[in-house]
Coordinates of C-alpha atoms and ligand atoms in Angstrom, one line a residue:
M3 CA 89.8 64.7 83.4
S4 CA 90.6 68.2 82.3
L5 CA 92.7 69.2 79.3
N6 CA 95.5 71.6 79.8
I7 CA 97.6 73.0 77.0
A8 CA 100.7 75.0 77.8
M9 CA 102.3 77.3 75.2
D10 CA 105.4 79.4 75.5
G11 CA 107.4 81.5 73.0
P12 CA 109.0 84.8 72.4
V13 CA 107.3 88.2 71.8
G14 CA 105.4 88.4 68.6
A15 CA 105.3 84.7 67.9
G16 CA 101.5 85.0 67.8
K17 CA 100.9 83.0 70.9
S18 CA 97.9 84.9 72.1
S19 CA 96.0 84.9 68.8
V20 CA 96.9 81.3 68.2
A21 CA 95.8 80.3 71.7
D22 CA 92.5 82.2 71.2
A23 CA 91.8 80.4 67.9
V24 CA 92.8 77.0 69.3
A25 CA 90.5 77.5 72.3
K26 CA 87.6 78.3 70.0
R27 CA 88.3 75.3 67.8
L28 CA 88.5 72.9 70.7
G29 CA 85.8 74.5 72.8
I30 CA 88.1 75.2 75.8
L31 CA 89.2 78.5 77.5
H32 CA 92.3 80.6 77.0
L33 CA 94.3 82.3 79.7
D34 CA 96.7 85.0 78.4
T35 CA 99.2 85.1 81.3
G36 CA 101.1 88.1 79.8
A37 CA 98.1 90.3 80.5
M38 CA 98.7 89.8 84.3
Y39 CA 102.3 91.1 84.1
R40 CA 101.1 93.9 81.8
A41 CA 98.5 94.9 84.4
L42 CA 101.2 95.2 87.1
G43 CA 103.4 97.1 84.6
L44 CA 100.5 99.5 84.0
K45 CA 99.9 100.0 87.7
A46 CA 103.6 100.8 88.3
L47 CA 103.6 103.3 85.4
R48 CA 100.5 105.0 86.7
D49 CA 101.8 105.2 90.2
G50 CA 105.1 106.5 89.0
I51 CA 107.1 103.7 90.6
D52 CA 110.6 103.1 89.5
L53 CA 110.5 99.8 87.5
Q54 CA 114.0 99.0 88.6
D55 CA 113.1 99.1 92.3
E56 CA 112.4 95.5 93.0
E57 CA 111.2 96.0 96.5
K58 CA 108.7 98.6 95.6
I59 CA 107.4 96.5 92.6
D60 CA 107.1 93.5 94.9
A61 CA 105.1 95.5 97.4
L62 CA 102.9 96.8 94.6
C63 CA 102.3 93.3 93.3
E64 CA 101.5 92.1 96.9
G65 CA 98.7 94.6 97.1
L66 CA 97.6 94.4 93.5
K67 CA 93.8 94.2 93.0
L68 CA 93.9 92.0 89.9
D69 CA 90.9 90.1 88.6
V70 CA 91.2 88.0 85.5
R71 CA 87.9 86.7 84.0
V72 CA 88.2 84.1 81.4
G73 CA 85.1 83.1 79.4
E74 CA 84.1 81.8 76.0
N75 CA 84.2 85.3 74.6
G76 CA 87.8 86.0 75.7
Q77 CA 89.5 87.5 78.7
E78 CA 88.9 90.6 80.7
T79 CA 91.7 91.9 82.9
L80 CA 90.5 94.1 85.7
L81 CA 92.8 96.4 87.7
D82 CA 91.3 97.9 90.8
G83 CA 87.9 97.0 89.2
E84 CA 88.7 98.9 85.9
N85 CA 88.7 96.9 82.7
V86 CA 92.3 97.6 81.4
S87 CA 92.3 94.9 78.6
G88 CA 92.9 97.5 75.9
L89 CA 95.1 99.9 77.9
I90 CA 97.8 97.2 78.6
R91 CA 98.6 96.7 74.9
T92 CA 100.9 99.8 74.4
P93 CA 104.6 99.4 73.7
E94 CA 105.3 101.3 76.9
V95 CA 103.3 98.8 79.0
S96 CA 104.9 95.9 77.1
M97 CA 108.4 97.0 78.2
A98 CA 107.2 97.7 81.7
A99 CA 105.7 94.2 81.9
S100 CA 108.9 92.6 80.7
T101 CA 110.8 94.5 83.4
V102 CA 108.5 93.7 86.3
S103 CA 108.3 90.1 85.3
R104 CA 112.0 89.7 86.1
Y105 CA 111.3 89.7 89.9
A106 CA 111.1 86.4 91.7
R107 CA 108.3 87.4 94.1
V108 CA 106.2 88.9 91.3
R109 CA 106.6 85.6 89.4
K110 CA 105.7 83.5 92.4
R111 CA 102.4 85.4 92.9
M112 CA 101.5 85.4 89.3
V113 CA 102.3 81.7 88.8
K114 CA 100.1 80.8 91.8
L115 CA 97.2 82.9 90.4
Q116 CA 97.6 81.2 87.0
Q117 CA 97.6 77.7 88.5
E118 CA 94.5 78.5 90.4
L119 CA 92.7 79.7 87.3
A120 CA 93.7 76.7 85.3
A121 CA 92.9 74.1 87.9
S122 CA 90.3 71.6 86.8
R123 CA 89.3 73.5 83.7
D124 CA 89.9 72.7 80.1
M125 CA 92.3 75.5 79.2
I126 CA 95.2 76.7 77.0
L127 CA 97.6 79.0 78.7
D128 CA 100.2 81.1 76.8
G129 CA 103.2 82.9 78.3
R130 CA 106.9 82.4 78.8
D131 CA 107.1 79.8 81.7
I132 CA 103.9 77.8 81.2
C133 CA 105.6 74.6 80.1
T134 CA 108.5 74.9 82.5
T135 CA 106.9 76.2 85.7
V136 CA 103.1 77.0 85.6
L137 CA 101.9 73.7 84.2
P138 CA 104.8 71.3 84.1
D139 CA 102.3 68.4 83.9
A140 CA 100.3 69.8 81.0
D141 CA 98.8 67.3 78.5
L142 CA 100.4 69.1 75.6
K143 CA 103.3 71.5 75.6
I144 CA 104.2 73.8 72.7
Y145 CA 107.0 76.2 72.0
L146 CA 105.8 78.6 69.3
T147 CA 108.4 80.7 67.6
A148 CA 109.4 82.5 64.4
S149 CA 112.4 84.5 63.3
A150 CA 112.8 87.9 64.9
E151 CA 112.4 89.6 61.5
E152 CA 109.1 87.7 60.9
R153 CA 107.8 88.5 64.4
A154 CA 108.7 92.2 64.0
L155 CA 107.0 92.3 60.6
R156 CA 103.8 90.8 61.9
R157 CA 103.7 93.2 64.8
W158 CA 104.5 96.2 62.6
K159 CA 101.6 95.3 60.3
E160 CA 99.3 95.0 63.3
M161 CA 100.4 98.3 64.7
R162 CA 100.0 100.0 61.4
E163 CA 96.4 98.9 61.2
R164 CA 95.9 100.5 64.6
G165 CA 97.3 103.7 63.3
D166 CA 100.7 103.5 65.1
T167 CA 103.5 105.1 63.1
D168 CA 106.6 103.2 64.5
S169 CA 108.9 102.1 61.7
Y170 CA 109.7 98.4 61.0
E171 CA 113.3 99.0 62.3
E172 CA 111.9 100.4 65.6
V173 CA 109.6 97.5 66.0
L174 CA 112.4 95.0 65.2
S175 CA 114.7 96.6 67.8
Q176 CA 111.8 96.5 70.4
V177 CA 111.4 92.8 69.6
R178 CA 115.1 92.1 70.1
E179 CA 115.2 94.2 73.3
R180 CA 112.4 92.2 74.8
D181 CA 113.8 88.9 73.6
E182 CA 117.1 89.8 75.3
Q183 CA 115.3 90.7 78.6
D184 CA 112.9 87.8 78.6
M185 CA 115.6 85.2 77.7
N186 CA 118.4 86.4 80.0
R187 CA 116.6 87.2 83.2
P188 CA 117.9 85.3 86.2
V189 CA 114.5 83.9 87.3
E190 CA 112.7 81.5 85.0
P191 CA 114.0 82.9 81.7
L192 CA 112.1 82.0 78.5
R193 CA 113.4 78.7 77.1
Q194 CA 111.9 75.8 75.3
A195 CA 111.0 73.0 77.8
E196 CA 112.7 69.7 76.9
D197 CA 109.3 68.0 76.4
A198 CA 107.7 70.8 74.5
V199 CA 107.0 70.5 70.8
L200 CA 108.8 73.1 68.7
L201 CA 106.5 74.9 66.3
D202 CA 108.4 77.4 64.1
S203 CA 105.7 79.5 62.3
T204 CA 108.1 81.5 60.2
N205 CA 106.9 79.8 57.0
L206 CA 103.4 78.7 58.2
T207 CA 100.1 80.5 57.8
F208 CA 98.0 81.2 60.9
E209 CA 95.6 78.5 59.8
Q210 CA 98.3 75.9 59.5
V211 CA 99.6 76.7 63.0
I212 CA 96.0 76.3 64.4
D213 CA 95.5 73.0 62.5
R214 CA 98.7 71.5 63.8
I215 CA 98.0 72.4 67.4
A216 CA 94.4 71.3 67.2
E217 CA 95.5 67.9 65.7
M218 CA 98.0 67.3 68.5
A219 CA 95.4 68.3 71.1
E220 CA 92.8 65.9 69.7
E221 CA 95.3 63.1 69.8
V222 CA 96.1 63.8 73.4
R223 CA 92.4 64.1 74.2
H224 CA 91.5 60.8 72.6
G225 CA 94.5 59.2 74.3
N226 CA 93.2 60.4 77.7
Ligands
DC12 O1 103.0 87.7 76.3 P1 103.1 89.2 76.5 O2 103.9 90.0 75.5 O3 101.8 89.8 76.7 O4 104.0 89.3 77.9 C1 104.4 90.6 78.4 C2 105.6 90.4 79.3 O5 105.3 89.6 80.4 C3 106.7 89.6 78.5 O6 107.7 90.5 78.0 C4 107.3 88.7 79.6 C5 106.3 88.6 80.7 N1 105.7 87.3 80.8 C6 106.3 86.4 81.6 O7 107.4 86.7 82.1 N2 105.7 85.2 81.8 C7 104.6 84.9 81.3 N3 104.0 83.7 81.6 C8 103.9 85.8 80.4 C9 104.5 87.0 80.2

């Protein structure tokens, strides 16, 4: 029987790095579902398509040549055969991803792709609707969060290391703007699933978060 872990949470909660580390610890794979919405956002920006034009974005998504390869050494996101894994990490693409992810048909297509990728493999998926929609029957469901200030601070530090010059206030306002958009969209807004374990990492170290999730996963595994 395969092990599926579902993890949701707001921007900057550290889901992706946490899921990566948990996957390594448990010897399972990690699918970063946000990368898929980011790839669509990047394509729309490149093609100069109005992000507010739902029909055009739906059509773009319908014909999107997206290939997601998940392996032990991480994930590669290929758009029209080009590896865009690094290019989809800019603030501009983040906002574009958040905007295109509001559309119902886009979500339907991405959810289907994610379910196919996760089927019968030991995997942890992170995103916004994994516990609620993508893997409602996951073995373990986690809602990872932290205060907006703490999430902005972590993101700002990461960005500074990459040489970005945005101020902390700018990063905090981007975090709040994306929270607002992700939590208030009409289709599958970000929310904690009733049966998800709440993990607030505001006062926890990265290692403590990994330990807690790995412990819960081992319990589920042995209960299987
Ligand atoms: O996790 P992330 O920051 O890479 O996600 C980028 C955007 O994609 C995020 O603002 C909301 C959207 N998203 C989503 O709606 N559902 C998911 N499962 C993953 C991401």
